């Protein structure tokens, strides 16, 4: 039954135990991830009885090895341990889950930048690595079913872990639990923190109330712009998923083109969730409206301010003012004139 189940149904059935599988992922690896997520409920990185590394070794390692055996040797340089006889789980055991995510992301970026021929095999390889990154990310954030985070810590380890609702920073609770896990919390800090209400929805910068009891202006601003933040995040994520062609379906060709060229020079990957969320937050906080994206796209295409104004039916001064208000990081490199 599970084998024939589509991903939408699996997501609803598994809930927080769902692990995404990228479209185009190698079938052998895809099936291993499906098997893994059916069994991983009691497993975690901090559990002695159910160590998650053991499950990765048992279920994922054989699939990764079998898939890599079907590829030319040059692909092995983009998967840690491949071609050396060291299993996927063994590398995780050496460097840790979080470091494995960072290493694999970097190798995937190198593959995409280095390999000029994006053949169907390349696309499958990219989708397979993205699926493995998703799996390791989920394992890194997985909590044991019943646990105390550390001796003397009376916080509920089963509360939501993850990003702030408004940006790519960890929530106050997640950030503190990460420090506890790394044993970077001293007794005084622990005692003070236990007396505070640690948010599992917002980071320290976006918590609703400041320590003096007053409303946090950053929270109010982010709350008002939540819909726009989610829209920009969805657009960035869509474009990163298939960066070779415009993916954003905004209804405006200039806006779609802006995201295509912006993401192309960022080397962002869908697994870069924190960075994508932070960039979406910056877009909103910088008031990078769709009108400003249109202006930037027309500027990139070689039009001057007067020509942009005529194209958009606005005053030249409005174009000049808009360009001056846009942070440099959002400007596109100018298109070279055709000679």
Short mmCIF file of C-alpha atoms in Angstrom, two decimals:
data_model
loop_
_atom_site.label_atom_id
_atom_site.label_comp_id
_atom_site.label_asym_id
_atom_site.label_seq_id
_atom_site.Cartn_x
_atom_site.Cartn_y
_atom_site.Cartn_z
CA UNK A 1 0.00 0.00 0.00
CA UNK A 2 2.78 2.41 0.97
CA UNK A 3 4.68 1.84 -2.31
CA UNK A 4 1.69 3.01 -4.35
CA UNK A 5 0.93 5.95 -2.08
CA UNK A 6 1.58 9.39 -3.54
CA UNK A 7 3.59 11.98 -1.64
CA UNK A 8 0.61 14.18 -0.72
CA UNK A 9 -1.13 11.26 0.98
CA UNK A 10 2.12 10.19 2.66
CA UNK A 11 2.61 13.72 3.99
CA UNK A 12 -0.87 13.75 5.54
CA UNK A 13 -0.51 10.26 6.99
CA UNK A 14 2.97 10.69 8.45
CA UNK A 15 2.54 14.26 9.69
CA UNK A 16 5.69 15.47 11.44
CA UNK A 17 7.39 12.18 10.60
CA UNK A 18 7.18 12.87 6.88
CA UNK A 19 10.46 13.22 4.94
CA UNK A 20 10.16 14.87 1.48
CA UNK A 21 11.39 12.97 -1.56
CA UNK A 22 12.44 15.05 -4.55
CA UNK A 23 10.74 14.50 -7.88
CA UNK A 24 13.23 12.76 -10.16
CA UNK A 25 15.13 11.09 -7.31
CA UNK A 26 16.68 7.73 -8.16
CA UNK A 27 14.00 5.04 -7.60
CA UNK A 28 16.24 2.88 -5.40
CA UNK A 29 17.15 5.79 -3.12
CA UNK A 30 13.55 7.04 -3.19
CA UNK A 31 12.26 3.66 -1.99
CA UNK A 32 14.88 3.52 0.74
CA UNK A 33 13.73 6.91 2.06
CA UNK A 34 10.13 5.69 2.02
CA UNK A 35 11.18 2.62 4.02
CA UNK A 36 13.23 4.80 6.37
CA UNK A 37 10.41 7.19 7.20
CA UNK A 38 8.07 4.28 7.96
CA UNK A 39 10.49 3.04 10.62
CA UNK A 40 12.21 6.13 12.04
CA UNK A 41 9.58 7.28 14.55
CA UNK A 42 11.43 6.02 17.69
CA UNK A 43 14.90 6.91 16.35
CA UNK A 44 16.97 10.04 17.00
CA UNK A 45 20.58 11.20 17.12
CA UNK A 46 20.48 11.34 20.92
CA UNK A 47 18.79 7.99 21.56
CA UNK A 48 20.95 5.11 22.80
CA UNK A 49 18.32 2.45 22.22
CA UNK A 50 17.32 3.76 18.79
CA UNK A 51 20.33 5.59 17.29
CA UNK A 52 19.38 7.12 13.99
CA UNK A 53 22.80 6.43 12.50
CA UNK A 54 22.13 2.72 12.77
CA UNK A 55 18.90 3.04 10.79
CA UNK A 56 20.65 5.13 8.12
CA UNK A 57 23.32 2.44 7.85
CA UNK A 58 20.75 -0.32 7.56
CA UNK A 59 18.30 1.31 5.15
CA UNK A 60 19.99 4.18 3.29
CA UNK A 61 23.60 3.01 2.87
CA UNK A 62 22.83 0.06 0.56
CA UNK A 63 20.61 2.21 -1.67
CA UNK A 64 23.22 4.99 -1.98
CA UNK A 65 25.95 2.45 -2.75
CA UNK A 66 23.79 0.71 -5.36
CA UNK A 67 22.92 4.02 -7.04
CA UNK A 68 26.52 5.27 -7.09
CA UNK A 69 27.61 1.99 -8.66
CA UNK A 70 25.49 2.84 -11.72
CA UNK A 71 27.25 6.18 -12.29
CA UNK A 72 30.59 7.11 -13.85
CA UNK A 73 33.43 7.53 -11.35
CA UNK A 74 33.45 11.33 -11.64
CA UNK A 75 30.11 11.55 -9.80
CA UNK A 76 31.61 9.96 -6.68
CA UNK A 77 33.51 13.17 -5.95
CA UNK A 78 30.25 14.89 -5.10
CA UNK A 79 29.08 12.39 -2.45
CA UNK A 80 31.13 12.14 0.78
CA UNK A 81 32.68 8.69 1.10
CA UNK A 82 31.54 7.46 -2.30
CA UNK A 83 34.23 5.52 -4.14
CA UNK A 84 36.32 5.01 -1.00
CA UNK A 85 34.35 2.19 0.58
CA UNK A 86 33.13 4.46 3.40
CA UNK A 87 29.35 4.38 3.79
CA UNK A 88 27.00 7.37 3.88
CA UNK A 89 26.21 6.69 7.56
CA UNK A 90 29.90 6.36 8.43
CA UNK A 91 30.61 9.87 7.15
CA UNK A 92 27.69 11.16 9.20
CA UNK A 93 29.15 9.39 12.22
CA UNK A 94 32.49 11.12 11.65
CA UNK A 95 31.31 14.69 11.03
CA UNK A 96 27.79 14.80 12.50
CA UNK A 97 24.40 15.40 10.88
CA UNK A 98 24.58 19.21 10.70
CA UNK A 99 28.06 19.18 9.19
CA UNK A 100 26.97 16.51 6.71
CA UNK A 101 24.20 18.80 5.49
CA UNK A 102 26.67 21.65 4.97
CA UNK A 103 29.23 19.44 3.20
CA UNK A 104 26.66 17.87 0.88
CA UNK A 105 25.14 21.25 0.04
CA UNK A 106 28.57 22.59 -0.90
CA UNK A 107 29.35 19.56 -3.05
CA UNK A 108 25.99 19.86 -4.79
CA UNK A 109 26.69 23.53 -5.56
CA UNK A 110 30.03 22.56 -7.03
CA UNK A 111 28.39 19.88 -9.16
CA UNK A 112 25.81 22.30 -10.55
CA UNK A 113 28.46 24.95 -11.28
CA UNK A 114 31.03 22.53 -12.71
CA UNK A 115 28.86 20.28 -14.83
CA UNK A 116 27.89 22.28 -17.90
CA UNK A 117 25.92 19.45 -19.48
CA UNK A 118 22.68 19.13 -17.53
CA UNK A 119 21.70 15.75 -18.92
CA UNK A 120 18.80 13.65 -17.60
CA UNK A 121 21.38 11.73 -15.56
CA UNK A 122 22.64 15.00 -14.07
CA UNK A 123 19.09 16.05 -13.19
CA UNK A 124 18.48 12.70 -11.49
CA UNK A 125 21.75 13.01 -9.58
CA UNK A 126 20.81 16.51 -8.39
CA UNK A 127 17.32 15.39 -7.30
CA UNK A 128 18.79 12.38 -5.47
CA UNK A 129 21.29 14.51 -3.55
CA UNK A 130 18.53 17.00 -2.67
CA UNK A 131 16.45 14.11 -1.29
CA UNK A 132 19.39 12.86 0.78
CA UNK A 133 20.00 16.37 2.12
CA UNK A 134 16.33 16.58 3.13
CA UNK A 135 16.66 13.25 4.92
CA UNK A 136 19.77 14.32 6.87
CA UNK A 137 18.15 17.68 7.74
CA UNK A 138 15.11 15.87 9.14
CA UNK A 139 17.35 13.50 11.11
CA UNK A 140 19.31 16.42 12.55
CA UNK A 141 16.14 18.06 13.89
CA UNK A 142 14.50 14.82 15.05
CA UNK A 143 13.92 14.60 18.80
CA UNK A 144 13.60 11.37 20.80
CA UNK A 145 10.01 10.42 21.63
CA UNK A 146 10.65 10.70 25.35
CA UNK A 147 13.68 12.56 26.57
CA UNK A 148 15.16 15.04 28.98
CA UNK A 149 17.50 17.35 27.04
CA UNK A 150 20.21 17.38 29.70
CA UNK A 151 20.61 16.79 33.40
CA UNK A 152 18.97 19.62 35.30
CA UNK A 153 17.04 20.93 32.27
CA UNK A 154 13.31 20.84 32.87
CA UNK A 155 12.26 22.06 29.43
CA UNK A 156 9.94 20.06 27.21
CA UNK A 157 12.12 18.60 24.45
CA UNK A 158 9.04 17.58 22.45
CA UNK A 159 8.04 21.16 21.67
CA UNK A 160 8.33 22.35 18.09
CA UNK A 161 11.90 22.74 16.86
CA UNK A 162 12.77 24.79 13.83
CA UNK A 163 12.81 28.21 12.25
CA UNK A 164 11.17 31.40 13.40
CA UNK A 165 7.82 31.95 11.67
CA UNK A 166 9.16 35.22 10.25
CA UNK A 167 12.76 34.46 9.17
CA UNK A 168 15.52 31.86 8.91
CA UNK A 169 16.79 32.09 12.48
CA UNK A 170 16.06 29.30 14.93
CA UNK A 171 13.25 29.90 17.41
CA UNK A 172 14.31 30.88 20.93
CA UNK A 173 13.49 27.39 22.13
CA UNK A 174 15.33 25.65 19.28
CA UNK A 175 18.40 27.84 19.68
CA UNK A 176 18.55 27.18 23.41
CA UNK A 177 18.04 23.44 22.96
CA UNK A 178 20.89 23.40 20.43
CA UNK A 179 23.17 24.97 23.04
CA UNK A 180 22.02 22.45 25.62
CA UNK A 181 22.76 19.59 23.23
CA UNK A 182 26.27 20.96 22.70
CA UNK A 183 26.71 21.47 26.47
CA UNK A 184 27.38 25.18 25.98
CA UNK A 185 25.04 26.32 28.77
CA UNK A 186 26.40 27.14 32.21
CA UNK A 187 24.41 26.75 35.43
CA UNK A 188 23.61 30.44 35.78
CA UNK A 189 22.33 30.77 32.23
CA UNK A 190 20.32 27.59 32.59
CA UNK A 191 18.67 28.82 35.79
CA UNK A 192 17.80 32.17 34.19
CA UNK A 193 16.46 30.56 31.05
CA UNK A 194 14.24 28.19 32.99
CA UNK A 195 12.49 31.22 34.43
CA UNK A 196 11.74 32.67 30.98
CA UNK A 197 9.10 31.75 28.44
CA UNK A 198 11.11 30.51 25.46
CA UNK A 199 9.14 30.92 22.24
CA UNK A 200 8.85 27.91 19.94
CA UNK A 201 7.43 30.14 17.18
CA UNK A 202 9.75 33.14 17.06
CA UNK A 203 13.45 33.92 17.28
CA UNK A 204 14.83 36.36 19.83
CA UNK A 205 14.66 39.22 17.31
CA UNK A 206 11.00 38.58 16.49
CA UNK A 207 9.60 37.62 19.89
CA UNK A 208 6.27 39.47 20.50
CA UNK A 209 7.28 41.16 23.76
CA UNK A 210 10.63 42.68 24.70
CA UNK A 211 12.25 41.85 28.02
CA UNK A 212 10.83 45.11 29.44
CA UNK A 213 7.30 43.96 28.64
CA UNK A 214 6.75 46.31 25.69
CA UNK A 215 5.61 45.14 22.27
CA UNK A 216 8.45 44.38 19.89
CA UNK A 217 8.26 46.65 16.76
CA UNK A 218 10.07 44.00 14.69
CA UNK A 219 7.39 41.46 15.62
CA UNK A 220 4.57 43.82 14.66
CA UNK A 221 6.20 44.67 11.33
CA UNK A 222 6.85 41.02 10.52
CA UNK A 223 3.30 40.06 11.56
CA UNK A 224 1.82 42.65 9.18
CA UNK A 225 3.99 41.45 6.30
CA UNK A 226 3.63 37.70 6.90
CA UNK A 227 1.65 37.06 3.71
CA UNK A 228 4.24 38.87 1.60
CA UNK A 229 7.07 36.99 3.35
CA UNK A 230 5.43 33.65 2.58
CA UNK A 231 4.87 34.71 -1.04
CA UNK A 232 8.51 35.71 -1.56
CA UNK A 233 9.72 32.54 0.18
CA UNK A 234 7.54 30.39 -2.10
CA UNK A 235 8.85 32.20 -5.17
CA UNK A 236 12.50 31.78 -4.15
CA UNK A 237 11.94 28.12 -3.31
CA UNK A 238 10.17 27.44 -6.61
CA UNK A 239 12.94 29.05 -8.62
CA UNK A 240 15.68 27.22 -6.72
CA UNK A 241 14.03 23.87 -7.35
CA UNK A 242 14.55 24.15 -11.12
CA UNK A 243 16.90 27.10 -11.72
CA UNK A 244 17.57 26.39 -15.40
CA UNK A 245 14.29 28.02 -16.48
CA UNK A 246 11.90 30.61 -14.96
CA UNK A 247 9.62 28.85 -12.47
CA UNK A 248 7.77 31.67 -10.73
CA UNK A 249 4.26 32.04 -12.11
CA UNK A 250 3.46 35.54 -10.88
CA UNK A 251 1.52 36.57 -13.97
CA UNK A 252 4.17 39.17 -14.82
CA UNK A 253 7.03 38.20 -17.15
CA UNK A 254 9.36 40.84 -15.70
CA UNK A 255 8.86 39.64 -12.13
CA UNK A 256 9.36 36.02 -13.21
CA UNK A 257 12.53 37.05 -15.05
CA UNK A 258 13.83 38.89 -12.00
CA UNK A 259 13.63 35.79 -9.80
CA UNK A 260 15.24 33.69 -12.54
CA UNK A 261 18.31 35.95 -12.81
CA UNK A 262 18.50 36.70 -9.09
CA UNK A 263 18.55 33.03 -8.08
CA UNK A 264 20.96 32.16 -10.91
CA UNK A 265 23.70 34.35 -9.40
CA UNK A 266 23.00 33.26 -5.81
CA UNK A 267 23.82 29.51 -6.22
CA UNK A 268 21.01 28.85 -3.74
CA UNK A 269 19.62 25.35 -3.32
CA UNK A 270 16.19 24.35 -1.95
CA UNK A 271 17.95 22.73 1.00
CA UNK A 272 19.32 26.15 2.03
CA UNK A 273 16.16 26.75 4.01
CA UNK A 274 17.58 29.22 6.51
CA UNK A 275 19.18 31.36 3.80
CA UNK A 276 16.04 31.32 1.66
CA UNK A 277 13.92 32.41 4.61
CA UNK A 278 16.36 35.17 5.51
CA UNK A 279 16.47 36.42 1.92
CA UNK A 280 12.67 36.47 1.76
CA UNK A 281 12.65 38.43 5.01
CA UNK A 282 15.16 40.94 3.60
CA UNK A 283 13.08 41.36 0.45
CA UNK A 284 10.04 42.23 2.52
CA UNK A 285 11.84 44.44 5.04
CA UNK A 286 13.58 46.27 2.16
CA UNK A 287 10.18 46.85 0.54
CA UNK A 288 11.30 45.15 -2.68
CA UNK A 289 7.91 45.36 -4.35
CA UNK A 290 7.02 43.75 -7.67
CA UNK A 291 7.20 47.21 -9.24
CA UNK A 292 10.81 47.53 -8.09
CA UNK A 293 11.55 44.05 -9.43
CA UNK A 294 10.16 45.17 -12.81
CA UNK A 295 12.44 48.21 -12.75
CA UNK A 296 15.48 46.12 -11.87
CA UNK A 297 14.72 43.65 -14.65
CA UNK A 298 14.33 46.42 -17.23
CA UNK A 299 17.54 48.04 -16.02
CA UNK A 300 19.31 44.69 -16.42
CA UNK A 301 18.01 44.43 -19.99
CA UNK A 302 19.82 47.70 -20.85
CA UNK A 303 17.08 50.34 -20.63
CA UNK A 304 17.88 53.73 -19.09
CA UNK A 305 15.65 55.39 -16.51
CA UNK A 306 13.62 57.36 -19.06
CA UNK A 307 13.00 54.24 -21.14
CA UNK A 308 12.01 52.28 -18.03
CA UNK A 309 9.57 55.03 -17.06
CA UNK A 310 7.94 55.02 -20.51
CA UNK A 311 7.72 51.21 -20.52
CA UNK A 312 5.99 51.15 -17.13
CA UNK A 313 3.93 54.32 -17.59
CA UNK A 314 5.43 56.16 -14.62
CA UNK A 315 7.58 59.27 -14.06
CA UNK A 316 11.35 59.08 -14.50
CA UNK A 317 11.78 60.52 -10.99
CA UNK A 318 9.82 57.56 -9.62
CA UNK A 319 12.25 55.18 -11.30
CA UNK A 320 15.25 57.08 -9.92
CA UNK A 321 13.79 57.14 -6.42
CA UNK A 322 12.95 53.43 -6.54
CA UNK A 323 16.45 52.43 -7.71
CA UNK A 324 18.06 54.54 -4.98
CA UNK A 325 15.99 52.79 -2.31
CA UNK A 326 16.90 49.23 -3.34
CA UNK A 327 19.83 47.61 -1.47
CA UNK A 328 22.77 46.69 -3.69
CA UNK A 329 22.34 42.96 -2.99
CA UNK A 330 19.07 42.93 -4.97
CA UNK A 331 20.44 44.61 -8.09
CA UNK A 332 21.11 42.38 -11.10
CA UNK A 333 24.37 42.48 -13.03
CA UNK A 334 23.81 44.57 -16.12
CA UNK A 335 23.38 42.72 -19.37
CA UNK A 336 26.26 43.31 -21.74
CA UNK A 337 25.21 45.14 -24.93
CA UNK A 338 25.22 43.09 -28.12
CA UNK A 339 27.99 44.18 -30.52
#
